[in-house]
């Protein structure tokens, strides 16, 4: 498989995401600049964290208009797998590829801590079988407070689109939601950082497993990392 | 006014008129330079005479502004430079594998140290105290932005930030406002720019009321062949201005930073700059991309204090060349800016780049990619002069090296203040020693005091993990970060220190302690010290007691640097740290970077399992002077600072490192503020990762074998050259005998257990604490003080 990590002006977890895949999961990974109009031969598009366009106006609100996002839209419509982490999640919500929105943390402060997350049973497109009941991943965000209207929330729950929930809600997210997938099951977004949990010295190495759970259905070769 | 001004004769013929400049395009700038104007620019009459002599004429108003910033303390170090010469800037001992100084202190924007295998680190600390006092958010934010530019201008990719903060008492509403603003400012800038804030130190003391200290450090990594210098060379090479446009913000910031704060300082708010971390992030990436192109960049320098002025004259002076620039080519945020404003603006996120002639298109293409300005503003010349034109008319023409190297140097009068002489005479003779109840209360109070308590409220607002290299984050003796060096990796440790209380009582000793404690922190983390950067925060040097403190502290730092062979690779001097209530405690903040040779040597200050033995290294603490205990429990800031024995420090640190490398040490924590009991207690506070720890650790301590004339001094005294280590019972005996064989006092003082209770026995005195309760006090002091109703 081939992974494309997008780079927007202000992306700053692009290297983290790159190394999660290239060094952690040992898959072929490359960067794609936001002014590109094609994703090349990528099988998976990762939208990394950071402060695209300085988070000015609203997190992700400007990045969604970058030229590359047209290609991402088309890619996802054809069933391509798109995975947004932190600012990437915000961008995917702004782009309408995922439902809901992320607003300012209820504390009105940035939070960088490691969170325990309850693993939800989603459908086959998110394979949590090897995750156990709970994982630990770092968060680092000021706007991770997930919001959606009542009908939207009901749809998320009915379709089992919630992937991860905070055990101790750090940001005020509705129903403790930390990560979701699209209804079709090929677009994923989460505020926690698997890209900060894959080295021996990280707070946990659960990032490898979470990334694998997100992608294992389409890319079963990743399952070798779950041993 | 403009009409009247333009009608005045712009020059005083008595001073020689050989090289008069044409009238400035802005008639406002053609005023005669009066004594009043000179004073307003912070220049002394003698300095003005010197300026006229070097120019052979009177300066114009623009030139006066240029001299005022370049000859300010902030840029010229005119009151401190003679003292700084005492610092060792090179390593004396063998540096076969790593540790060589590649770029020395004072030569460039930051010093560079070899870390081996063709790689190096650039690092430096810098203050933004005055801007932060007036406008804490922007002041602290731009402090971070400025120090990051100092690092990537050397060619290094910034990989970590730390900061050293000092505030007044936490109970004061003014402190809360400043703390909230400073932390939010650092978080705003550092988080967005994507450089992790991995550590720091914070003290609360009344002496900083109204004049907080905000010192920010950045470290970057680069290959030896990537080192870039701030030199303008090659006559005819174009000079590019890149980054943000110039506005009227931050006018005269460097001059402002070289004055005392007063009630009128709020009117200086226009001297505080406004930062844009997004712009900085783009600038980092564009500049690193540009510097990666072989032979494209001849020289590069950031526009920090004194902006365009400083970067042009410094690059010219270092390169032994001249520079001529045309201000019409400078990107400007507003119309109608005159030469004075453009030259003195401290707008952020700007760089000056000297490019190889004929390759202009290449740099333009890179900045186009990043949507940034890259404007050809001038040329390198062979005149040795900094020539500034606007609309084609010369508005400043000054020999570059006069600005950079010929600021007058002063040695001010030094005399120790009465307060310190008297305070040192204090002895504990009149102070009743503690009983069991008193011991219990004192530890509970100390562990929850703002200076000792957890800084979690602060560092959880900082992104301390981005770039995924953080191995030991904030909250430990030293932060440890993994550097990616191509396909290889290395781990470095960094620690900040300075106890201003010691420095107020005994400046030289206080400075020595700042150094040895910082080194001890590194040793506890498993690192070998490489080099030091310092931030000298003092009061007005014209007051003899302040200049005495400055002089003594520098001697103390230099002595420790020479003894431990730790060179100084750069730093910053911040004087005039005063509020209407007086000068701050002298605060020579020290930051030392160390190398951890093997990932296995990374050692934390906390234990995570029960059963290990706690061993006190260095002998029983016995001094109370300058301690947090005296301050907190008795309201006393007196006594002498703890004694410093450099040989004892060296013995302890060598032993710590040797034992860590041998794999015998589970955890190590030095004794510092709060003394032995605080050290042991903190070792039990295992970080909670995501969820509460399964185990609440406790410890049973028996100090009966330690001789002590006073219990309070044993438990809470801050004697130096001491640390507590946790080791397994299997190696305990061996370790004790190894310590004995090198002459290092070592005593088993207790065992870690899973009881959740910390118990203490010392002869007939017995007392105990609930560890969870101590932890709650430690963790929530600052959070509770800073809580905003209705928010969580």
PDB file of N, CA, C and O in Angstrom, chain B residues 598-656:
ATOM      1  N   UNK B 598      23.079   6.512  25.631  1.00  0.00           N
ATOM      2  CA  UNK B 598      22.294   5.338  25.261  1.00  0.00           C
ATOM      3  C   UNK B 598      20.875   5.527  25.802  1.00  0.00           C
ATOM      4  O   UNK B 598      20.705   5.967  26.941  1.00  0.00           O
ATOM      5  N   UNK B 599      19.901   5.181  24.999  1.00  0.00           N
ATOM      6  CA  UNK B 599      18.505   5.343  25.419  1.00  0.00           C
ATOM      7  C   UNK B 599      18.253   4.663  26.768  1.00  0.00           C
ATOM      8  O   UNK B 599      17.443   5.129  27.578  1.00  0.00           O
ATOM      9  N   UNK B 600      18.956   3.575  27.001  1.00  0.00           N
ATOM     10  CA  UNK B 600      18.760   2.831  28.260  1.00  0.00           C
ATOM     11  C   UNK B 600      19.147   3.653  29.488  1.00  0.00           C
ATOM     12  O   UNK B 600      18.749   3.355  30.593  1.00  0.00           O
ATOM     13  N   UNK B 601      19.946   4.706  29.284  1.00  0.00           N
ATOM     14  CA  UNK B 601      20.393   5.509  30.427  1.00  0.00           C
ATOM     15  C   UNK B 601      19.376   6.554  30.858  1.00  0.00           C
ATOM     16  O   UNK B 601      19.569   7.207  31.873  1.00  0.00           O
ATOM     17  N   UNK B 602      18.320   6.742  30.091  1.00  0.00           N
ATOM     18  CA  UNK B 602      17.323   7.759  30.456  1.00  0.00           C
ATOM     19  C   UNK B 602      16.732   7.400  31.810  1.00  0.00           C
ATOM     20  O   UNK B 602      16.201   6.307  31.994  1.00  0.00           O
ATOM     21  N   UNK B 603      16.852   8.300  32.761  1.00  0.00           N
ATOM     22  CA  UNK B 603      16.394   8.023  34.125  1.00  0.00           C
ATOM     23  C   UNK B 603      15.407   9.102  34.559  1.00  0.00           C
ATOM     24  O   UNK B 603      15.622  10.285  34.303  1.00  0.00           O
ATOM     25  N   UNK B 604      14.332   8.671  35.187  1.00  0.00           N
ATOM     26  CA  UNK B 604      13.304   9.600  35.631  1.00  0.00           C
ATOM     27  C   UNK B 604      13.422   9.853  37.127  1.00  0.00           C
ATOM     28  O   UNK B 604      14.116   9.124  37.830  1.00  0.00           O
ATOM     29  N   UNK B 605      12.678  10.861  37.597  1.00  0.00           N
ATOM     30  CA  UNK B 605      12.755  11.168  39.025  1.00  0.00           C
ATOM     31  C   UNK B 605      11.724  10.396  39.834  1.00  0.00           C
ATOM     32  O   UNK B 605      11.741  10.460  41.056  1.00  0.00           O
ATOM     33  N   UNK B 606      10.830   9.683  39.168  1.00  0.00           N
ATOM     34  CA  UNK B 606       9.782   8.974  39.913  1.00  0.00           C
ATOM     35  C   UNK B 606       9.992   7.466  39.858  1.00  0.00           C
ATOM     36  O   UNK B 606      10.507   6.931  38.884  1.00  0.00           O
ATOM     37  N   UNK B 607       9.536   6.789  40.925  1.00  0.00           N
ATOM     38  CA  UNK B 607       9.528   5.332  40.939  1.00  0.00           C
ATOM     39  C   UNK B 607       8.139   4.875  40.517  1.00  0.00           C
ATOM     40  O   UNK B 607       7.173   5.638  40.610  1.00  0.00           O
ATOM     41  N   UNK B 608       8.027   3.656  40.030  1.00  0.00           N
ATOM     42  CA  UNK B 608       6.698   3.207  39.609  1.00  0.00           C
ATOM     43  C   UNK B 608       6.300   1.882  40.268  1.00  0.00           C
ATOM     44  O   UNK B 608       5.168   1.448  40.119  1.00  0.00           O
ATOM     45  N   UNK B 609       7.229   1.268  40.996  1.00  0.00           N
ATOM     46  CA  UNK B 609       6.871   0.018  41.663  1.00  0.00           C
ATOM     47  C   UNK B 609       7.340   0.058  43.109  1.00  0.00           C
ATOM     48  O   UNK B 609       8.220   0.849  43.461  1.00  0.00           O
ATOM     49  N   UNK B 610       6.743  -0.795  43.923  1.00  0.00           N
ATOM     50  CA  UNK B 610       7.163  -0.824  45.320  1.00  0.00           C
ATOM     51  C   UNK B 610       8.387  -1.717  45.459  1.00  0.00           C
ATOM     52  O   UNK B 610       8.732  -2.466  44.556  1.00  0.00           O
ATOM     53  N   UNK B 611       9.038  -1.620  46.602  1.00  0.00           N
ATOM     54  CA  UNK B 611      10.152  -2.511  46.903  1.00  0.00           C
ATOM     55  C   UNK B 611      11.525  -1.891  46.781  1.00  0.00           C
ATOM     56  O   UNK B 611      12.475  -2.389  47.355  1.00  0.00           O
ATOM     57  N   UNK B 612      11.645  -0.792  45.995  1.00  0.00           N
ATOM     58  CA  UNK B 612      13.016  -0.291  45.848  1.00  0.00           C
ATOM     59  C   UNK B 612      13.471   0.438  47.102  1.00  0.00           C
ATOM     60  O   UNK B 612      12.675   0.995  47.869  1.00  0.00           O
ATOM     61  N   UNK B 613      14.789   0.424  47.265  1.00  0.00           N
ATOM     62  CA  UNK B 613      15.415   1.091  48.423  1.00  0.00           C
ATOM     63  C   UNK B 613      15.758   2.519  48.045  1.00  0.00           C
ATOM     64  O   UNK B 613      16.198   2.793  46.925  1.00  0.00           O
ATOM     65  N   UNK B 614      15.561   3.409  48.991  1.00  0.00           N
ATOM     66  CA  UNK B 614      15.891   4.819  48.769  1.00  0.00           C
ATOM     67  C   UNK B 614      17.226   5.119  49.439  1.00  0.00           C
ATOM     68  O   UNK B 614      17.399   4.864  50.640  1.00  0.00           O
ATOM     69  N   UNK B 615      18.149   5.640  48.661  1.00  0.00           N
ATOM     70  CA  UNK B 615      19.488   5.923  49.187  1.00  0.00           C
ATOM     71  C   UNK B 615      19.774   7.413  49.048  1.00  0.00           C
ATOM     72  O   UNK B 615      19.622   7.991  47.962  1.00  0.00           O
ATOM     73  N   UNK B 616      20.165   8.009  50.170  1.00  0.00           N
ATOM     74  CA  UNK B 616      20.563   9.421  50.146  1.00  0.00           C
ATOM     75  C   UNK B 616      22.046   9.497  49.826  1.00  0.00           C
ATOM     76  O   UNK B 616      22.867   8.879  50.508  1.00  0.00           O
ATOM     77  N   UNK B 617      22.382  10.224  48.784  1.00  0.00           N
ATOM     78  CA  UNK B 617      23.780  10.414  48.401  1.00  0.00           C
ATOM     79  C   UNK B 617      24.217  11.824  48.798  1.00  0.00           C
ATOM     80  O   UNK B 617      23.496  12.794  48.554  1.00  0.00           O
ATOM     81  N   UNK B 618      25.387  11.934  49.423  1.00  0.00           N
ATOM     82  CA  UNK B 618      25.944  13.257  49.719  1.00  0.00           C
ATOM     83  C   UNK B 618      25.898  13.645  51.182  1.00  0.00           C
ATOM     84  O   UNK B 618      26.458  14.669  51.555  1.00  0.00           O
ATOM     85  N   UNK B 619      25.211  12.856  52.004  1.00  0.00           N
ATOM     86  CA  UNK B 619      25.185  13.156  53.434  1.00  0.00           C
ATOM     87  C   UNK B 619      23.978  13.970  53.863  1.00  0.00           C
ATOM     88  O   UNK B 619      23.206  14.448  53.034  1.00  0.00           O
ATOM     89  N   UNK B 620      23.824  14.092  55.182  1.00  0.00           N
ATOM     90  CA  UNK B 620      22.625  14.734  55.732  1.00  0.00           C
ATOM     91  C   UNK B 620      22.618  16.231  55.458  1.00  0.00           C
ATOM     92  O   UNK B 620      23.611  16.910  55.714  1.00  0.00           O
ATOM     93  N   UNK B 621      21.529  16.768  54.929  1.00  0.00           N
ATOM     94  CA  UNK B 621      21.415  18.224  54.765  1.00  0.00           C
ATOM     95  C   UNK B 621      21.429  18.891  56.144  1.00  0.00           C
ATOM     96  O   UNK B 621      20.934  18.320  57.116  1.00  0.00           O
ATOM     97  N   UNK B 622      21.999  20.090  56.234  1.00  0.00           N
ATOM     98  CA  UNK B 622      22.158  20.708  57.556  1.00  0.00           C
ATOM     99  C   UNK B 622      22.020  22.222  57.545  1.00  0.00           C
ATOM    100  O   UNK B 622      22.303  22.867  58.532  1.00  0.00           O
ATOM    101  N   UNK B 623      21.624  22.804  56.395  1.00  0.00           N
ATOM    102  CA  UNK B 623      21.559  24.270  56.335  1.00  0.00           C
ATOM    103  C   UNK B 623      20.128  24.743  56.108  1.00  0.00           C
ATOM    104  O   UNK B 623      19.372  24.110  55.391  1.00  0.00           O
ATOM    105  N   UNK B 624      19.783  25.872  56.693  1.00  0.00           N
ATOM    106  CA  UNK B 624      18.423  26.402  56.525  1.00  0.00           C
ATOM    107  C   UNK B 624      18.386  27.698  55.717  1.00  0.00           C
ATOM    108  O   UNK B 624      17.330  28.122  55.257  1.00  0.00           O
ATOM    109  N   UNK B 625      19.542  28.344  55.557  1.00  0.00           N
ATOM    110  CA  UNK B 625      19.593  29.670  54.929  1.00  0.00           C
ATOM    111  C   UNK B 625      18.962  29.678  53.535  1.00  0.00           C
ATOM    112  O   UNK B 625      19.217  28.791  52.734  1.00  0.00           O
ATOM    113  N   UNK B 626      18.135  30.674  53.281  1.00  0.00           N
ATOM    114  CA  UNK B 626      17.564  30.849  51.949  1.00  0.00           C
ATOM    115  C   UNK B 626      16.581  29.776  51.537  1.00  0.00           C
ATOM    116  O   UNK B 626      16.184  29.709  50.373  1.00  0.00           O
ATOM    117  N   UNK B 627      16.153  28.931  52.489  1.00  0.00           N
ATOM    118  CA  UNK B 627      15.308  27.799  52.093  1.00  0.00           C
ATOM    119  C   UNK B 627      13.855  28.206  51.880  1.00  0.00           C
ATOM    120  O   UNK B 627      13.381  29.212  52.398  1.00  0.00           O
ATOM    121  N   UNK B 628      13.169  27.378  51.097  1.00  0.00           N
ATOM    122  CA  UNK B 628      11.730  27.575  50.900  1.00  0.00           C
ATOM    123  C   UNK B 628      11.013  27.401  52.238  1.00  0.00           C
ATOM    124  O   UNK B 628      10.019  28.065  52.511  1.00  0.00           O
ATOM    125  N   UNK B 629      11.531  26.484  53.074  1.00  0.00           N
ATOM    126  CA  UNK B 629      10.923  26.239  54.380  1.00  0.00           C
ATOM    127  C   UNK B 629      10.906  27.523  55.205  1.00  0.00           C
ATOM    128  O   UNK B 629       9.879  27.909  55.760  1.00  0.00           O
ATOM    129  N   UNK B 630      12.058  28.203  55.272  1.00  0.00           N
ATOM    130  CA  UNK B 630      12.108  29.459  56.034  1.00  0.00           C
ATOM    131  C   UNK B 630      11.133  30.475  55.463  1.00  0.00           C
ATOM    132  O   UNK B 630      10.429  31.164  56.194  1.00  0.00           O
ATOM    133  N   UNK B 631      11.083  30.549  54.137  1.00  0.00           N
ATOM    134  CA  UNK B 631      10.222  31.532  53.486  1.00  0.00           C
ATOM    135  C   UNK B 631       8.755  31.234  53.724  1.00  0.00           C
ATOM    136  O   UNK B 631       7.978  32.107  54.125  1.00  0.00           O
ATOM    137  N   UNK B 632       8.398  29.985  53.527  1.00  0.00           N
ATOM    138  CA  UNK B 632       6.970  29.630  53.571  1.00  0.00           C
ATOM    139  C   UNK B 632       6.454  29.510  55.006  1.00  0.00           C
ATOM    140  O   UNK B 632       5.387  30.019  55.329  1.00  0.00           O
ATOM    141  N   UNK B 633       7.208  28.831  55.862  1.00  0.00           N
ATOM    142  CA  UNK B 633       6.697  28.540  57.195  1.00  0.00           C
ATOM    143  C   UNK B 633       7.009  29.641  58.202  1.00  0.00           C
ATOM    144  O   UNK B 633       6.387  29.718  59.255  1.00  0.00           O
ATOM    145  N   UNK B 634       8.000  30.479  57.904  1.00  0.00           N
ATOM    146  CA  UNK B 634       8.370  31.524  58.868  1.00  0.00           C
ATOM    147  C   UNK B 634       8.438  32.912  58.258  1.00  0.00           C
ATOM    148  O   UNK B 634       8.752  33.866  58.962  1.00  0.00           O
ATOM    149  N   UNK B 635       8.186  33.031  56.971  1.00  0.00           N
ATOM    150  CA  UNK B 635       8.227  34.353  56.341  1.00  0.00           C
ATOM    151  C   UNK B 635       9.608  34.991  56.377  1.00  0.00           C
ATOM    152  O   UNK B 635       9.744  36.201  56.439  1.00  0.00           O
ATOM    153  N   UNK B 636      10.641  34.148  56.370  1.00  0.00           N
ATOM    154  CA  UNK B 636      12.010  34.679  56.478  1.00  0.00           C
ATOM    155  C   UNK B 636      12.775  34.460  55.177  1.00  0.00           C
ATOM    156  O   UNK B 636      12.840  33.346  54.669  1.00  0.00           O
ATOM    157  N   UNK B 637      13.335  35.539  54.634  1.00  0.00           N
ATOM    158  CA  UNK B 637      14.267  35.416  53.501  1.00  0.00           C
ATOM    159  C   UNK B 637      15.605  35.883  54.042  1.00  0.00           C
ATOM    160  O   UNK B 637      15.912  37.070  54.027  1.00  0.00           O
ATOM    161  N   UNK B 638      16.359  34.950  54.602  1.00  0.00           N
ATOM    162  CA  UNK B 638      17.607  35.338  55.265  1.00  0.00           C
ATOM    163  C   UNK B 638      18.501  34.128  55.432  1.00  0.00           C
ATOM    164  O   UNK B 638      18.157  33.020  55.023  1.00  0.00           O
ATOM    165  N   UNK B 639      19.651  34.383  56.033  1.00  0.00           N
ATOM    166  CA  UNK B 639      20.671  33.359  56.180  1.00  0.00           C
ATOM    167  C   UNK B 639      21.549  33.371  54.943  1.00  0.00           C
ATOM    168  O   UNK B 639      21.267  34.081  53.971  1.00  0.00           O
ATOM    169  N   UNK B 640      22.615  32.597  54.980  1.00  0.00           N
ATOM    170  CA  UNK B 640      23.468  32.525  53.795  1.00  0.00           C
ATOM    171  C   UNK B 640      22.917  31.442  52.873  1.00  0.00           C
ATOM    172  O   UNK B 640      22.272  30.495  53.325  1.00  0.00           O
ATOM    173  N   UNK B 641      23.159  31.586  51.578  1.00  0.00           N
ATOM    174  CA  UNK B 641      22.796  30.526  50.637  1.00  0.00           C
ATOM    175  C   UNK B 641      23.597  29.272  51.014  1.00  0.00           C
ATOM    176  O   UNK B 641      24.666  29.382  51.611  1.00  0.00           O
ATOM    177  N   UNK B 642      23.086  28.078  50.685  1.00  0.00           N
ATOM    178  CA  UNK B 642      23.807  26.852  51.045  1.00  0.00           C
ATOM    179  C   UNK B 642      25.238  26.865  50.496  1.00  0.00           C
ATOM    180  O   UNK B 642      25.523  27.480  49.470  1.00  0.00           O
ATOM    181  N   UNK B 643      26.103  26.165  51.212  1.00  0.00           N
ATOM    182  CA  UNK B 643      27.506  26.091  50.788  1.00  0.00           C
ATOM    183  C   UNK B 643      27.628  25.326  49.478  1.00  0.00           C
ATOM    184  O   UNK B 643      26.837  24.431  49.202  1.00  0.00           O
ATOM    185  N   UNK B 644      28.652  25.710  48.711  1.00  0.00           N
ATOM    186  CA  UNK B 644      28.904  24.995  47.461  1.00  0.00           C
ATOM    187  C   UNK B 644      30.301  24.395  47.514  1.00  0.00           C
ATOM    188  O   UNK B 644      31.269  25.092  47.803  1.00  0.00           O
ATOM    189  N   UNK B 645      30.392  23.116  47.271  1.00  0.00           N
ATOM    190  CA  UNK B 645      31.683  22.438  47.205  1.00  0.00           C
ATOM    191  C   UNK B 645      31.741  21.751  45.838  1.00  0.00           C
ATOM    192  O   UNK B 645      31.102  20.730  45.605  1.00  0.00           O
ATOM    193  N   UNK B 646      32.491  22.372  44.929  1.00  0.00           N
ATOM    194  CA  UNK B 646      32.483  21.885  43.550  1.00  0.00           C
ATOM    195  C   UNK B 646      33.031  20.461  43.453  1.00  0.00           C
ATOM    196  O   UNK B 646      32.561  19.668  42.640  1.00  0.00           O
ATOM    197  N   UNK B 647      34.008  20.136  44.302  1.00  0.00           N
ATOM    198  CA  UNK B 647      34.533  18.772  44.269  1.00  0.00           C
ATOM    199  C   UNK B 647      33.482  17.765  44.706  1.00  0.00           C
ATOM    200  O   UNK B 647      33.362  16.680  44.129  1.00  0.00           O
ATOM    201  N   UNK B 648      32.714  18.133  45.741  1.00  0.00           N
ATOM    202  CA  UNK B 648      31.655  17.235  46.212  1.00  0.00           C
ATOM    203  C   UNK B 648      30.592  17.060  45.132  1.00  0.00           C
ATOM    204  O   UNK B 648      30.066  15.964  44.914  1.00  0.00           O
ATOM    205  N   UNK B 649      30.289  18.159  44.433  1.00  0.00           N
ATOM    206  CA  UNK B 649      29.306  18.081  43.338  1.00  0.00           C
ATOM    207  C   UNK B 649      29.803  17.130  42.253  1.00  0.00           C
ATOM    208  O   UNK B 649      29.061  16.297  41.739  1.00  0.00           O
ATOM    209  N   UNK B 650      31.046  17.306  41.910  1.00  0.00           N
ATOM    210  CA  UNK B 650      31.617  16.503  40.846  1.00  0.00           C
ATOM    211  C   UNK B 650      31.609  15.024  41.221  1.00  0.00           C
ATOM    212  O   UNK B 650      31.263  14.160  40.405  1.00  0.00           O
ATOM    213  N   UNK B 651      31.953  14.751  42.486  1.00  0.00           N
ATOM    214  CA  UNK B 651      31.972  13.373  42.972  1.00  0.00           C
ATOM    215  C   UNK B 651      30.570  12.764  42.866  1.00  0.00           C
ATOM    216  O   UNK B 651      30.385  11.651  42.361  1.00  0.00           O
ATOM    217  N   UNK B 652      29.582  13.528  43.336  1.00  0.00           N
ATOM    218  CA  UNK B 652      28.192  13.044  43.305  1.00  0.00           C
ATOM    219  C   UNK B 652      27.737  12.793  41.873  1.00  0.00           C
ATOM    220  O   UNK B 652      27.174  11.747  41.548  1.00  0.00           O
ATOM    221  N   UNK B 653      27.992  13.767  41.013  1.00  0.00           N
ATOM    222  CA  UNK B 653      27.469  13.657  39.646  1.00  0.00           C
ATOM    223  C   UNK B 653      28.157  12.539  38.872  1.00  0.00           C
ATOM    224  O   UNK B 653      27.516  11.823  38.098  1.00  0.00           O
ATOM    225  N   UNK B 654      29.438  12.399  39.089  1.00  0.00           N
ATOM    226  CA  UNK B 654      30.151  11.311  38.418  1.00  0.00           C
ATOM    227  C   UNK B 654      29.603   9.969  38.878  1.00  0.00           C
ATOM    228  O   UNK B 654      29.385   9.046  38.075  1.00  0.00           O
ATOM    229  N   UNK B 655      29.366   9.858  40.191  1.00  0.00           N
ATOM    230  CA  UNK B 655      28.839   8.612  40.740  1.00  0.00           C
ATOM    231  C   UNK B 655      27.445   8.317  40.163  1.00  0.00           C
ATOM    232  O   UNK B 655      27.148   7.197  39.741  1.00  0.00           O
ATOM    233  N   UNK B 656      26.597   9.357  40.147  1.00  0.00           N
ATOM    234  CA  UNK B 656      25.238   9.181  39.601  1.00  0.00           C
ATOM    235  C   UNK B 656      25.301   8.634  38.173  1.00  0.00           C
ATOM    236  O   UNK B 656      24.634   7.655  37.837  1.00  0.00           O
TER     237      UNK B 656
END
